[in-house]
Short mmCIF file of C-alpha atoms in Angstrom, two decimals:
data_model
loop_
_atom_site.label_atom_id
_atom_site.label_comp_id
_atom_site.label_asym_id
_atom_site.label_seq_id
_atom_site.Cartn_x
_atom_site.Cartn_y
_atom_site.Cartn_z
CA MET A 1152 4.16 -5.10 22.10
CA ASN A 1153 0.92 -4.63 20.19
CA TYR A 1154 -2.74 -5.44 20.57
CA GLN A 1155 -5.32 -6.23 17.90
CA LYS A 1156 -8.95 -5.61 17.09
CA THR A 1157 -10.65 -8.07 14.74
CA PHE A 1158 -13.66 -7.18 12.59
CA TYR A 1159 -15.95 -9.71 10.93
CA TYR A 1160 -18.27 -9.92 7.95
CA ASP A 1161 -22.02 -10.06 8.70
CA ASP A 1162 -21.86 -13.79 9.42
CA GLY A 1163 -19.88 -12.97 12.59
CA LYS A 1164 -17.28 -15.66 11.82
CA THR A 1165 -15.39 -14.61 8.71
CA ILE A 1166 -12.60 -12.09 9.29
CA TYR A 1167 -13.01 -8.82 7.40
CA ALA A 1168 -10.10 -6.85 8.92
CA ILE A 1169 -7.56 -6.87 11.70
CA GLU A 1170 -6.26 -3.62 13.17
CA GLU A 1171 -3.02 -3.59 15.17
CA TYR A 1172 -2.25 -0.93 17.77
CA ASP A 1173 0.89 0.08 19.65
CA LEU A 1174 0.34 -0.87 23.28
CA LYS A 1175 2.24 2.16 24.64
CA THR A 1176 0.76 4.91 22.46
CA GLY A 1177 -2.59 3.40 21.51
CA LYS A 1178 -1.91 4.47 17.91
CA ARG A 1179 -2.97 2.23 15.05
CA ILE A 1180 0.11 0.81 13.33
CA LYS A 1181 -1.37 -1.61 10.78
CA GLU A 1182 -4.67 -2.66 9.20
CA THR A 1183 -5.06 -5.87 7.22
CA TYR A 1184 -8.15 -6.47 5.05
CA TYR A 1185 -9.32 -9.85 3.76
CA ASP A 1186 -11.52 -11.20 0.97
CA ASP A 1187 -14.88 -12.69 1.92
CA ASP A 1188 -13.23 -16.06 2.60
CA GLY A 1189 -11.59 -14.44 5.65
CA LYS A 1190 -8.17 -15.84 4.73
CA THR A 1191 -7.01 -14.25 1.48
CA LYS A 1192 -5.33 -10.87 2.05
CA ARG A 1193 -6.58 -8.05 -0.17
CA PHE A 1194 -4.39 -5.27 1.22
CA PHE A 1195 -2.81 -3.87 4.32
CA ILE A 1196 -2.06 -0.34 5.47
CA GLU A 1197 0.90 0.56 7.67
CA TYR A 1198 1.17 3.71 9.79
CA TYR A 1199 4.08 5.67 11.25
CA SER A 1200 4.36 5.71 15.04
CA ASP A 1201 2.51 9.06 15.14
CA GLY A 1202 -0.50 7.53 13.37
CA LYS A 1203 0.08 9.03 9.92
CA LEU A 1204 -0.02 6.88 6.78
CA ASN A 1205 3.21 5.11 5.84
CA LYS A 1206 2.32 2.73 3.01
CA SER A 1207 -0.37 0.45 1.65
CA THR A 1208 0.30 -2.88 0.00
CA TRP A 1209 -2.24 -4.48 -2.35
CA PHE A 1210 -2.21 -8.14 -3.31
CA ARG A 1211 -3.26 -10.06 -6.41
CA GLU A 1212 -6.19 -12.49 -6.26
CA ASP A 1213 -4.07 -15.19 -4.59
CA GLY A 1214 -3.50 -12.93 -1.56
CA LYS A 1215 0.24 -13.60 -1.70
CA LYS A 1216 1.72 -11.89 -4.75
CA ILE A 1217 2.03 -8.12 -4.44
CA ASP A 1218 0.13 -6.06 -7.01
CA SER A 1219 1.16 -2.58 -5.86
CA ILE A 1220 2.63 -0.54 -3.01
CA THR A 1221 1.67 3.07 -2.33
CA GLU A 1222 3.98 5.18 -0.15
CA TYR A 1223 2.96 8.32 1.73
CA ASP A 1224 4.77 11.41 3.01
CA PRO A 1225 5.30 11.17 6.80
CA GLN A 1226 4.34 14.82 7.35
CA THR A 1227 1.30 15.23 5.10
CA SER A 1228 0.13 11.64 4.40
CA LYS A 1229 0.03 12.57 0.69
CA ILE A 1230 1.11 9.99 -1.89
CA THR A 1231 4.81 10.18 -2.79
CA LYS A 1232 5.20 7.03 -4.89
CA LYS A 1233 3.29 4.08 -6.31
CA THR A 1234 5.06 0.90 -7.35
CA TRP A 1235 3.30 -1.65 -9.57
CA PHE A 1236 4.62 -5.18 -9.92
CA HIS A 1237 4.62 -7.74 -12.73
CA LYS A 1238 2.43 -10.82 -12.28
CA ASP A 1239 5.18 -12.59 -10.31
CA GLY A 1240 4.58 -10.10 -7.48
CA LYS A 1241 8.30 -9.40 -7.12
CA THR A 1242 9.57 -7.69 -10.26
CA ILE A 1243 8.74 -3.99 -10.60
CA ASN A 1244 6.58 -3.08 -13.59
CA CYS A 1245 6.20 0.67 -13.07
CA ILE A 1246 7.04 3.35 -10.50
CA THR A 1247 5.05 6.59 -10.42
CA GLU A 1248 6.49 9.50 -8.42
CA TYR A 1249 4.24 12.34 -7.20
CA ASP A 1250 4.57 16.05 -6.52
CA LEU A 1251 3.51 16.57 -2.90
CA GLU A 1252 2.17 20.07 -3.35
CA LYS A 1253 0.06 19.39 -6.44
CA GLU A 1254 -0.62 15.72 -5.59
CA ALA A 1255 0.01 14.86 -9.23
CA PRO A 1256 2.34 12.43 -11.02
CA ILE A 1257 5.68 13.94 -12.05
CA LYS A 1258 7.50 10.87 -13.34
CA GLU A 1259 6.75 7.31 -14.42
CA THR A 1260 9.39 4.67 -14.98
CA TYR A 1261 8.46 1.42 -16.72
CA TYR A 1262 10.54 -1.72 -16.37
CA ASN A 1263 11.06 -4.87 -18.40
CA SER A 1264 10.51 -8.20 -16.68
CA ASP A 1265 14.31 -8.55 -16.31
CA GLY A 1266 14.39 -5.34 -14.22
CA THR A 1267 15.94 -3.06 -16.85
CA ILE A 1268 14.32 0.29 -17.60
CA LYS A 1269 11.97 0.16 -20.56
CA GLU A 1270 10.74 3.76 -20.64
CA GLU A 1271 10.66 6.95 -18.57
CA LYS A 1272 7.99 9.64 -18.76
CA ASN A 1273 8.19 13.05 -17.11
CA PHE A 1274 5.07 15.10 -16.48
CA PHE A 1275 4.99 18.86 -16.24
CA ILE A 1276 2.64 20.41 -13.73
CA ASN A 1277 0.94 23.73 -14.37
CA ILE A 1278 1.53 26.21 -11.60
#
């Protein structure tokens, strides 16, 4: 079971964000942020049960179609992978993988709209 905290824009009526917490641990498990209409989702952030970052999901202007998802390492909360989607919000456009130690991209894979691989790029990191 969870409980929520709701935050509002300056007008005191329009929802800015909703934070969800685990009732047992008191740890934040999710944050959802909204456009200034208070209804259209901009993005949400999910947390592991220990409170560290899990992933963030960003939406296109309609608040429904996914623009991108960023995933984080459960130990360090550093970015491990970013996935960008085509305009349909479902088909993957590009995946960028990251080196945890250097926090830098190590590989990018681009996809065609039919889901087949278009191109792969590998990045070399200076030590």
